[in-house]
PDB file of C-alpha atoms in Angstrom:
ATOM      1  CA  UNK B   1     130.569 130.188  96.212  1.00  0.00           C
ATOM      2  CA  UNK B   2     126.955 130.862  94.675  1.00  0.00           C
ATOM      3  CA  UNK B   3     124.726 127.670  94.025  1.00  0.00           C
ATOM      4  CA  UNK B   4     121.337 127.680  92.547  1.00  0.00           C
ATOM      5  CA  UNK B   5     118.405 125.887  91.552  1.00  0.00           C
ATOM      6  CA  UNK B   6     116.665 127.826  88.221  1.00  0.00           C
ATOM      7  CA  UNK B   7     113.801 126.636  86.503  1.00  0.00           C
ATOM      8  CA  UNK B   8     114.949 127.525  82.884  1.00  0.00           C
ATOM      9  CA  UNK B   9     115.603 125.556  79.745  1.00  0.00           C
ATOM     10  CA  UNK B  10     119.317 125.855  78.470  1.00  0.00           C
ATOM     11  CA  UNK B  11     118.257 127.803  75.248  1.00  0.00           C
ATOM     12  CA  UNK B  12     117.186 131.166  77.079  1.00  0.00           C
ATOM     13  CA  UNK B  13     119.723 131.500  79.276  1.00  0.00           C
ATOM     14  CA  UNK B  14     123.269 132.991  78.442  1.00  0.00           C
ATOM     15  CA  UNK B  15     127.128 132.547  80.870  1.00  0.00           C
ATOM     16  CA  UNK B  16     130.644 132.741  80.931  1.00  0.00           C
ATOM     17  CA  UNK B  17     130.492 128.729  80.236  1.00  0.00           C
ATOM     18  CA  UNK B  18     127.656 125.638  80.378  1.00  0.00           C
ATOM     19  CA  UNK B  19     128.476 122.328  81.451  1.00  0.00           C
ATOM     20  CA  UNK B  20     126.884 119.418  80.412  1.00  0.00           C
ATOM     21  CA  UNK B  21     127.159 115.737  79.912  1.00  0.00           C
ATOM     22  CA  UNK B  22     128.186 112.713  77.532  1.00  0.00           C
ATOM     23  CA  UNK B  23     127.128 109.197  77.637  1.00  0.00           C
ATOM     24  CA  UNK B  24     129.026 106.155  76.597  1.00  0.00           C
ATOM     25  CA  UNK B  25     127.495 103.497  74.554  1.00  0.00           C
ATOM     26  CA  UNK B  26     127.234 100.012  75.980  1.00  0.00           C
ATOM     27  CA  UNK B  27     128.320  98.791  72.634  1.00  0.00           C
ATOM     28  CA  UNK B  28     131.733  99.419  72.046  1.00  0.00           C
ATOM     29  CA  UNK B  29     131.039 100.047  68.292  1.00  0.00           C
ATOM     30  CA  UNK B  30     128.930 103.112  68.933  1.00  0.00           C
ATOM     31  CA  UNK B  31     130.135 106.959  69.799  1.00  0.00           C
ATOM     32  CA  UNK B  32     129.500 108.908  72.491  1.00  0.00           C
ATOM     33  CA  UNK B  33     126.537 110.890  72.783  1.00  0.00           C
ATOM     34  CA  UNK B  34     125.278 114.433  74.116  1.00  0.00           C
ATOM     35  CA  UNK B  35     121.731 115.161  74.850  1.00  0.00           C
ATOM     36  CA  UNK B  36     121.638 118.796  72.938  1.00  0.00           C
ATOM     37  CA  UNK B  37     121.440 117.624  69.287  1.00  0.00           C
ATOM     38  CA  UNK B  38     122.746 120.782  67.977  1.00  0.00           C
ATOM     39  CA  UNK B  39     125.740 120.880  70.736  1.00  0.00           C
ATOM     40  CA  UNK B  40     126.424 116.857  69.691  1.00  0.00           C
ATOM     41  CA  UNK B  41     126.611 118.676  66.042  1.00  0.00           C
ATOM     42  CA  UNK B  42     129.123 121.092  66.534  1.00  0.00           C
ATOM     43  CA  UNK B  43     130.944 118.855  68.817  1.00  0.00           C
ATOM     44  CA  UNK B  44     130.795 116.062  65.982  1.00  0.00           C
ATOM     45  CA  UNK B  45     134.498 115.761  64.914  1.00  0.00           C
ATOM     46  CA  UNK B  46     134.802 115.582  68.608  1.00  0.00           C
ATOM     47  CA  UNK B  47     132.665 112.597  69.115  1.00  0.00           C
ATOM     48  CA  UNK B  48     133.529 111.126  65.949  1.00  0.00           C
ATOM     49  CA  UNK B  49     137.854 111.037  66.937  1.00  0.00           C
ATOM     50  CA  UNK B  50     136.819 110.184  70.235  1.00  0.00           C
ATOM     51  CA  UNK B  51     137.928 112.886  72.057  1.00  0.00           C
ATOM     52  CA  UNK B  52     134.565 112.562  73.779  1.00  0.00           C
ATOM     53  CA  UNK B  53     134.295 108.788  74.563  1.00  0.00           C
ATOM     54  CA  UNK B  54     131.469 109.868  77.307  1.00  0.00           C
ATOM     55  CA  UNK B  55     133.447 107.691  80.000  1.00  0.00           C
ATOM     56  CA  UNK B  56     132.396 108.597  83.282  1.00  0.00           C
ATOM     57  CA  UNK B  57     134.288 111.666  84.861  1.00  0.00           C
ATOM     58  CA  UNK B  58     136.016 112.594  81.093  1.00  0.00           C
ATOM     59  CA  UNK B  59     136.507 116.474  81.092  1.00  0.00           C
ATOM     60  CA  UNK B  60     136.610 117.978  78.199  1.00  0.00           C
ATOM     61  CA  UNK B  61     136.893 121.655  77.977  1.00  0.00           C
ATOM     62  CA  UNK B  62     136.080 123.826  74.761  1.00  0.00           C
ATOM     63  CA  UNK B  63     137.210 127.214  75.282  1.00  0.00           C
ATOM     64  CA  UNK B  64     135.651 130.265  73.301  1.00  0.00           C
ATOM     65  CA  UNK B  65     133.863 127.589  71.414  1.00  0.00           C
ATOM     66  CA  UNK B  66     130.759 130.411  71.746  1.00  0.00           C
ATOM     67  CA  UNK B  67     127.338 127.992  71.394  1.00  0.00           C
ATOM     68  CA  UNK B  68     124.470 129.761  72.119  1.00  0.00           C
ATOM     69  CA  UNK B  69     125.119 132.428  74.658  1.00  0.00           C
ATOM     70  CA  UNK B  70     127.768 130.447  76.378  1.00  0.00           C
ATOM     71  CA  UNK B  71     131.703 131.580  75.676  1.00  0.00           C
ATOM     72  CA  UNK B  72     132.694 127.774  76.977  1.00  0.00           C
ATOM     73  CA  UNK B  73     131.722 124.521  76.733  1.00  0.00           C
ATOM     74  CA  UNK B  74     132.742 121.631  79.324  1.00  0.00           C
ATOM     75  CA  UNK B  75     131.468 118.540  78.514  1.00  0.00           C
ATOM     76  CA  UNK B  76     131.834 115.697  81.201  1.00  0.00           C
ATOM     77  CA  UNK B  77     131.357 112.146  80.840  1.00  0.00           C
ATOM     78  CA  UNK B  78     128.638 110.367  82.867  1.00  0.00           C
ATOM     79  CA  UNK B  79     129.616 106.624  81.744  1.00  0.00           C
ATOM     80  CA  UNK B  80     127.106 104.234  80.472  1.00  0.00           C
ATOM     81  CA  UNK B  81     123.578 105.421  81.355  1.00  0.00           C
ATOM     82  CA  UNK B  82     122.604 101.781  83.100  1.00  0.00           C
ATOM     83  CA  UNK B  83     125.427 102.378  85.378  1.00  0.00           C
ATOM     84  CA  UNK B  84     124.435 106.213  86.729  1.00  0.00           C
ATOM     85  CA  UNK B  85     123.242 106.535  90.049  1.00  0.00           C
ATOM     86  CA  UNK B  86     123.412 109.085  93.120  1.00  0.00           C
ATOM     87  CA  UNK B  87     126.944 108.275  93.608  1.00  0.00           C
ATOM     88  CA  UNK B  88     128.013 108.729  90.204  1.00  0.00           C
ATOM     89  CA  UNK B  89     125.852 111.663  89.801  1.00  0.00           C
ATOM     90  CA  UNK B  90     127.473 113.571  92.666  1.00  0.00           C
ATOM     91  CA  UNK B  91     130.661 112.784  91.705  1.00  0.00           C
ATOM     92  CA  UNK B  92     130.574 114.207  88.374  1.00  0.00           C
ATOM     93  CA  UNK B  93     128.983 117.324  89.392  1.00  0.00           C
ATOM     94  CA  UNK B  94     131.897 117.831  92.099  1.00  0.00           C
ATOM     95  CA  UNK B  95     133.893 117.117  88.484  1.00  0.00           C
ATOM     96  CA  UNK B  96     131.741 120.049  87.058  1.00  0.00           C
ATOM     97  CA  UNK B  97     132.606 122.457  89.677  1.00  0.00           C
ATOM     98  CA  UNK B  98     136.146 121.595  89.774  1.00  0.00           C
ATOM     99  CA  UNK B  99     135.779 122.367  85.721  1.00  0.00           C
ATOM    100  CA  UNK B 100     134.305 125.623  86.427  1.00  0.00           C
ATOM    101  CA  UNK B 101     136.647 126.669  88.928  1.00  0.00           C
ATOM    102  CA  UNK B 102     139.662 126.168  86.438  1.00  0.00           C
ATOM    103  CA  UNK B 103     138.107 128.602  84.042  1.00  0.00           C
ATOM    104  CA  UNK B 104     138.153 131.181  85.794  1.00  0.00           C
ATOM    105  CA  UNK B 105     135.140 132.241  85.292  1.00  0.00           C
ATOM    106  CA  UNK B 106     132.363 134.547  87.239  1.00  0.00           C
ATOM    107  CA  UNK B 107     129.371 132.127  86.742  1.00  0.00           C
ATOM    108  CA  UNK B 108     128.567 128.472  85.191  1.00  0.00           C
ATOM    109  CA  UNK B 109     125.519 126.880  84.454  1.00  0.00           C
ATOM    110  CA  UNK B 110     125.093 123.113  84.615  1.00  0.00           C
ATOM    111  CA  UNK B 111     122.813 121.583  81.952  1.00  0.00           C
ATOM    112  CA  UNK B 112     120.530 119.258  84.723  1.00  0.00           C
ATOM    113  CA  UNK B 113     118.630 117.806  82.143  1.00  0.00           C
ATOM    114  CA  UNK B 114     121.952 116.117  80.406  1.00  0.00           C
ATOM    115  CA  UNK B 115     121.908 113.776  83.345  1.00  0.00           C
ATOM    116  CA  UNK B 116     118.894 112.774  82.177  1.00  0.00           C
ATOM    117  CA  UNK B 117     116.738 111.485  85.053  1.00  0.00           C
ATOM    118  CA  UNK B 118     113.775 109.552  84.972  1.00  0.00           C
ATOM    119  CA  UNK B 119     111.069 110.250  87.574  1.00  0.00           C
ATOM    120  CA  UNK B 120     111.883 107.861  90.030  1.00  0.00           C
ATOM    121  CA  UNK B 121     115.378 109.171  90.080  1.00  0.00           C
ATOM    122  CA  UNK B 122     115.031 113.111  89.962  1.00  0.00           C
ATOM    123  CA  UNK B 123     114.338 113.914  93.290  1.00  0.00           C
ATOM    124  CA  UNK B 124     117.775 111.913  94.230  1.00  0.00           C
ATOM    125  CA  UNK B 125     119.661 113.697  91.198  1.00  0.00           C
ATOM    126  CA  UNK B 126     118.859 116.916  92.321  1.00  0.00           C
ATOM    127  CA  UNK B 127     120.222 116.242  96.513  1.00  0.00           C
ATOM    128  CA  UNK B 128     123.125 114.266  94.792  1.00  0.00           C
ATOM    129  CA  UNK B 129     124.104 117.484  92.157  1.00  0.00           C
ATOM    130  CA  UNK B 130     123.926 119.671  95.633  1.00  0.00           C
ATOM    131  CA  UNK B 131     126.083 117.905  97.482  1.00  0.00           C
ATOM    132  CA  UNK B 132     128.198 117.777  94.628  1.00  0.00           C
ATOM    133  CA  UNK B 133     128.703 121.049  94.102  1.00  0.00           C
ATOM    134  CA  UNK B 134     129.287 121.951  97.793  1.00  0.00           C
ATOM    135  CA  UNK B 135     131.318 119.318  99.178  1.00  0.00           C
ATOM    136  CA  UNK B 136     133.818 120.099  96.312  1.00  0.00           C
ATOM    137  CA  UNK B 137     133.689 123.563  96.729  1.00  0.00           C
ATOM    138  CA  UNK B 138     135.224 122.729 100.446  1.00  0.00           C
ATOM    139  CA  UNK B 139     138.704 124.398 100.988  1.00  0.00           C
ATOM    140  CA  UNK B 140     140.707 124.983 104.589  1.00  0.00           C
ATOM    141  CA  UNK B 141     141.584 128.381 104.483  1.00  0.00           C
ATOM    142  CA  UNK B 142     141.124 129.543 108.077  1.00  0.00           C
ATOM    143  CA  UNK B 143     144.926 129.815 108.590  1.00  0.00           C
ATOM    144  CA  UNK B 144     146.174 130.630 105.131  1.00  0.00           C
ATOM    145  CA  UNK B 145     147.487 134.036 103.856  1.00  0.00           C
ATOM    146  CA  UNK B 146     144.758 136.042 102.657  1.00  0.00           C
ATOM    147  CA  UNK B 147     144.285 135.884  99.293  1.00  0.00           C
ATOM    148  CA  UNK B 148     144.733 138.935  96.847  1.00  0.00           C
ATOM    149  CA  UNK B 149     141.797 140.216  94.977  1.00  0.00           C
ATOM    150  CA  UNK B 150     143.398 139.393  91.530  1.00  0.00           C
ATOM    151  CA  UNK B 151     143.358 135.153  92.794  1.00  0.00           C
ATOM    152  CA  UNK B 152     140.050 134.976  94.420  1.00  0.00           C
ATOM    153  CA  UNK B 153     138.198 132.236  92.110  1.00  0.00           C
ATOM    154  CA  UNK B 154     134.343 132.640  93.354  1.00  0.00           C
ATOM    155  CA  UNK B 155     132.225 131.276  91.311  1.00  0.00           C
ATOM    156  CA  UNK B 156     127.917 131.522  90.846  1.00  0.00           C
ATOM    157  CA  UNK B 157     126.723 127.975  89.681  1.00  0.00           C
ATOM    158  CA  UNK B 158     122.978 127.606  88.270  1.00  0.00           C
ATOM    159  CA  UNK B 159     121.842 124.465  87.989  1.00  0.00           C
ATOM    160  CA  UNK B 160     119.107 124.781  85.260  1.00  0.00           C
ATOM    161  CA  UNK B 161     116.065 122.398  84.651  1.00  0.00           C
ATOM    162  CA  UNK B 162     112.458 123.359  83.566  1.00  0.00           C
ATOM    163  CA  UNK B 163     111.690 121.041  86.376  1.00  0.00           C
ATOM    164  CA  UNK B 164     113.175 123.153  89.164  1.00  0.00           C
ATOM    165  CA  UNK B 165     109.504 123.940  90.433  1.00  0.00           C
ATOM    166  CA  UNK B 166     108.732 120.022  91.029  1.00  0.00           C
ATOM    167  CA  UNK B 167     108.553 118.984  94.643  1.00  0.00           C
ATOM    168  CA  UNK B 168     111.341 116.200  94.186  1.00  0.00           C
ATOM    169  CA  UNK B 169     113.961 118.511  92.380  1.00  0.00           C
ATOM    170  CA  UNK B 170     112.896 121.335  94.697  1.00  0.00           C
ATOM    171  CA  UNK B 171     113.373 119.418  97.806  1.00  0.00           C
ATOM    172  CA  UNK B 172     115.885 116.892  96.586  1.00  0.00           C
ATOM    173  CA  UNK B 173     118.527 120.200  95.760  1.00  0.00           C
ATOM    174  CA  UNK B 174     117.302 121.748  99.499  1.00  0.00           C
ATOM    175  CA  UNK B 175     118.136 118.294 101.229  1.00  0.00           C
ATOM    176  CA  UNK B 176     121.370 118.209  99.258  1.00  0.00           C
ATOM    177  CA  UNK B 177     122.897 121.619 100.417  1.00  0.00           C
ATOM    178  CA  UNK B 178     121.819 121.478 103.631  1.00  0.00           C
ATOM    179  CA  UNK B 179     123.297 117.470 104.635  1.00  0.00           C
ATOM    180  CA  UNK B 180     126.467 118.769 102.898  1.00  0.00           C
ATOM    181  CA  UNK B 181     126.930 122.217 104.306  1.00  0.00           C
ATOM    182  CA  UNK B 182     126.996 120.148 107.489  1.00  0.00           C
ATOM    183  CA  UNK B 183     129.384 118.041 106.282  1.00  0.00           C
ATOM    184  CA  UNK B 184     131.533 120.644 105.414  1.00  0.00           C
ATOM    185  CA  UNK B 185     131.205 122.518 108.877  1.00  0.00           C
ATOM    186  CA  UNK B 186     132.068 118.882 110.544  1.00  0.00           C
ATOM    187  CA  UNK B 187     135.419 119.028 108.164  1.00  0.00           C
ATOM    188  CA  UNK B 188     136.344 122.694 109.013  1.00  0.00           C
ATOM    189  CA  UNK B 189     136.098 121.680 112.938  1.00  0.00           C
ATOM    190  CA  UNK B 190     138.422 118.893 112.386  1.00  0.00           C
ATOM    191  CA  UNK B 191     140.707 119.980 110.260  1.00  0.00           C
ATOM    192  CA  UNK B 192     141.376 123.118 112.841  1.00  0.00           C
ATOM    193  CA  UNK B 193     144.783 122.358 115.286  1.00  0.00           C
ATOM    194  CA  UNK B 194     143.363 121.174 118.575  1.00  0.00           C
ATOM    195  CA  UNK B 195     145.224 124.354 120.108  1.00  0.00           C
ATOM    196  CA  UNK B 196     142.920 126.228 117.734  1.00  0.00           C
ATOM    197  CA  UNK B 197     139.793 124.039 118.361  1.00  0.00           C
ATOM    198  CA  UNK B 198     139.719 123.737 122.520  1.00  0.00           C
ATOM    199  CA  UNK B 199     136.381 121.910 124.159  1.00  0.00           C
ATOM    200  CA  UNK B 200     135.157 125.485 125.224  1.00  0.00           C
ATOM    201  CA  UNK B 201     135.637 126.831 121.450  1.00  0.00           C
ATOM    202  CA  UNK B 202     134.135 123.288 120.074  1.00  0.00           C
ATOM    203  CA  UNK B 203     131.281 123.937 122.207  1.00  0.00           C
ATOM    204  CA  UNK B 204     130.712 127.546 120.942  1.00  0.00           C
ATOM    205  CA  UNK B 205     131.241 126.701 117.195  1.00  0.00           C
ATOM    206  CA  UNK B 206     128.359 124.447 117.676  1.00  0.00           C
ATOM    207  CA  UNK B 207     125.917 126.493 119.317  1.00  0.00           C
ATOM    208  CA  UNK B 208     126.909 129.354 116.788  1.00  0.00           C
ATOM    209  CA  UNK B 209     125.797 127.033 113.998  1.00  0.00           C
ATOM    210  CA  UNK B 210     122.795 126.280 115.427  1.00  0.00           C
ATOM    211  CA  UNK B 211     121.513 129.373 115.963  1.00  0.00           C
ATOM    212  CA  UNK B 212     118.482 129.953 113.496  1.00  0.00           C
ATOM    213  CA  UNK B 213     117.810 126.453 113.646  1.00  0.00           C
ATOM    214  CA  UNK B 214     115.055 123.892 115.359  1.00  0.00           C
ATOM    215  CA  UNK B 215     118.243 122.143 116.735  1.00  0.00           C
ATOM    216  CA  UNK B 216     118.774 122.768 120.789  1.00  0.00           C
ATOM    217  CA  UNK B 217     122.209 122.970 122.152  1.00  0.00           C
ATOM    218  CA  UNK B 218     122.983 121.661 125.588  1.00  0.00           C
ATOM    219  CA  UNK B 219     126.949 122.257 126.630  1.00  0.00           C
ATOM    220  CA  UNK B 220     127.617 120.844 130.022  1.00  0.00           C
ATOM    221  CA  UNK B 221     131.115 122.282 132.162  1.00  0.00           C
ATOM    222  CA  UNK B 222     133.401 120.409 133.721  1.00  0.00           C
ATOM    223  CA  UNK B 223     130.951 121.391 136.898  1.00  0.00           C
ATOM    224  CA  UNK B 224     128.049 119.581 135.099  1.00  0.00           C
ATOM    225  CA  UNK B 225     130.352 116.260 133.882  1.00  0.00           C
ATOM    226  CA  UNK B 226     131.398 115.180 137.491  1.00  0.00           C
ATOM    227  CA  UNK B 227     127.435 115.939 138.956  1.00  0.00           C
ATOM    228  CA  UNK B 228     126.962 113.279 136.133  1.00  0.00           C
ATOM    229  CA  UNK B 229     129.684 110.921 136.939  1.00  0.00           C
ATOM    230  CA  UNK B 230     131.215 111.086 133.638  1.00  0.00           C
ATOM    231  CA  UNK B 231     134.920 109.803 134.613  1.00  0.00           C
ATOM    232  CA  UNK B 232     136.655 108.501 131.519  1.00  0.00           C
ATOM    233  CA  UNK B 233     135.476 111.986 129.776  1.00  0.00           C
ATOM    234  CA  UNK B 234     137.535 113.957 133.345  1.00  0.00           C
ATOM    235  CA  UNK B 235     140.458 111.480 133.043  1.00  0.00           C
ATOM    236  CA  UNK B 236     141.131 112.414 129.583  1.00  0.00           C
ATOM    237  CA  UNK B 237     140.622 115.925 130.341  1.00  0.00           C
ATOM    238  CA  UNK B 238     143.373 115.570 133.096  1.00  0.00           C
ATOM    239  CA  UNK B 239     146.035 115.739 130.602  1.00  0.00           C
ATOM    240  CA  UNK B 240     144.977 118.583 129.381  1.00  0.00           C
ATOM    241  CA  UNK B 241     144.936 122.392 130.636  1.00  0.00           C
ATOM    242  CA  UNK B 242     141.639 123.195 128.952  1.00  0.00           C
ATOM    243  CA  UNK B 243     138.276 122.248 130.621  1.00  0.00           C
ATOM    244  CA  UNK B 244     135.753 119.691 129.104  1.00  0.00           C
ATOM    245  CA  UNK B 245     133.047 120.239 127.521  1.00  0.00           C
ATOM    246  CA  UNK B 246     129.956 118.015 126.744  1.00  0.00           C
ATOM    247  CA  UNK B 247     127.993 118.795 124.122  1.00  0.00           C
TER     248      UNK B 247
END
């Protein structure tokens, strides 16, 4: 999987499919609405038999509906605007990804703007739309079957704003991929059988993925734990044929 921050606007850029966003009135009266006015106009009859109600995590998909430059439309609902916040914003990005991974398509671009952020809220946007789009794009496969060519579903996700270039999107998105591609590493080493994941392969795993990094490894043997006196951490190891390690 492919993410990326681009600073373009929605109308000059073309894809397999574009994802953006509807909001639910706070009035029960009132439709749905979608921040591209001519989108919201094709979409009308839509909106209108409220098959977009704009309630948060709704996934509607369009196929071949062909606006703009984009072959399909997914529009997914963010809830009432008062109520959107980092939380909800990450969880209906994850929602976009799982949207564009059903398609089956090569690339997707998310409309950022449709969230529509204010300025105190962009920078936190952005790191919530990253983590997002990676922790959902998480998947144990180390001891599955290989895939065949013909099933692989990779997809390239662009995440388009005019305001990419601004500090608080730029560093917001960074933050984002980086807390959550650590997440994701702390998921693969526990979701790997103990027999697969031993102290001494823990400990190597780690100082793999640190490698590249400002972060400084220390492993101590099981030589190193009793210099230190560490005896409930050599007790446990006792029932155990591997050695400890202490990272």
């Amino acid at each position: 999987m492919a993410f990326h921050l681009i600073s373009k606007d929605i109308k000059s850029l073309n894809g397999s499919a574009l994802i953006t966003f509807s909001v639910s009135s706070s009035q029960k009266e009132k439709l749905a609405s979608i921040p591209l006015a001519d989108l919201a106009q094709s979409l009308g009859d839509s909106i209108k038999d409220k098959v977009i109600t704009g309630k948060r995590l709704e996934t509607v998909f369009f196929r071949e509906l062909n606006y703009r430059k984009f072959r399909h439309v997914v529009v997914i609902g963010l809830g009432k605007e008062s109520e959107l916040d980092h939380e909800n914003v990450r969880q209906v990005v994850a929602a976009a990804f799982d949207a564009a991974k059903s398609l089956h398509v090569d690339d997707a671009v998310i409309d950022f703007e449709a969230l529509g952020a204010n300025p105190r809220q962009i920078g936190s946007f952005a790191k919530a739309a990253a983590e997002g789009l990676v922790l959902a794009s998480y998947s144990f496969e180390e001891l599955k079957s290989k895939k065949k060519e013909s099933e692989k579903t990779e997809v390239e996700i662009l995440v388009a704003t005019p305001q990419a270039k601004d500090p608080q999107v730029k560093e917001g998105f960074a933050d984002g991929l980086l807390i959550s591609q650590c997440v994701n590493f702390s998921r693969f080493l526990g979701d790997m059988p103990g027999n697969l994941m031993t102290p001494t392969i823990l400990a190597q795993k780690t100082q793999q993925a640190a490698r590249g990094t400002k972060i400084k490894v220390t492993v101590w043997d099981k030589a190193r734990i009793k210099r230190e006196k560490m005896g409930g951490l050599l007790g446990v190891s006792e029932g155990s044929d591997q050695d400890p390690r202490f990272i």
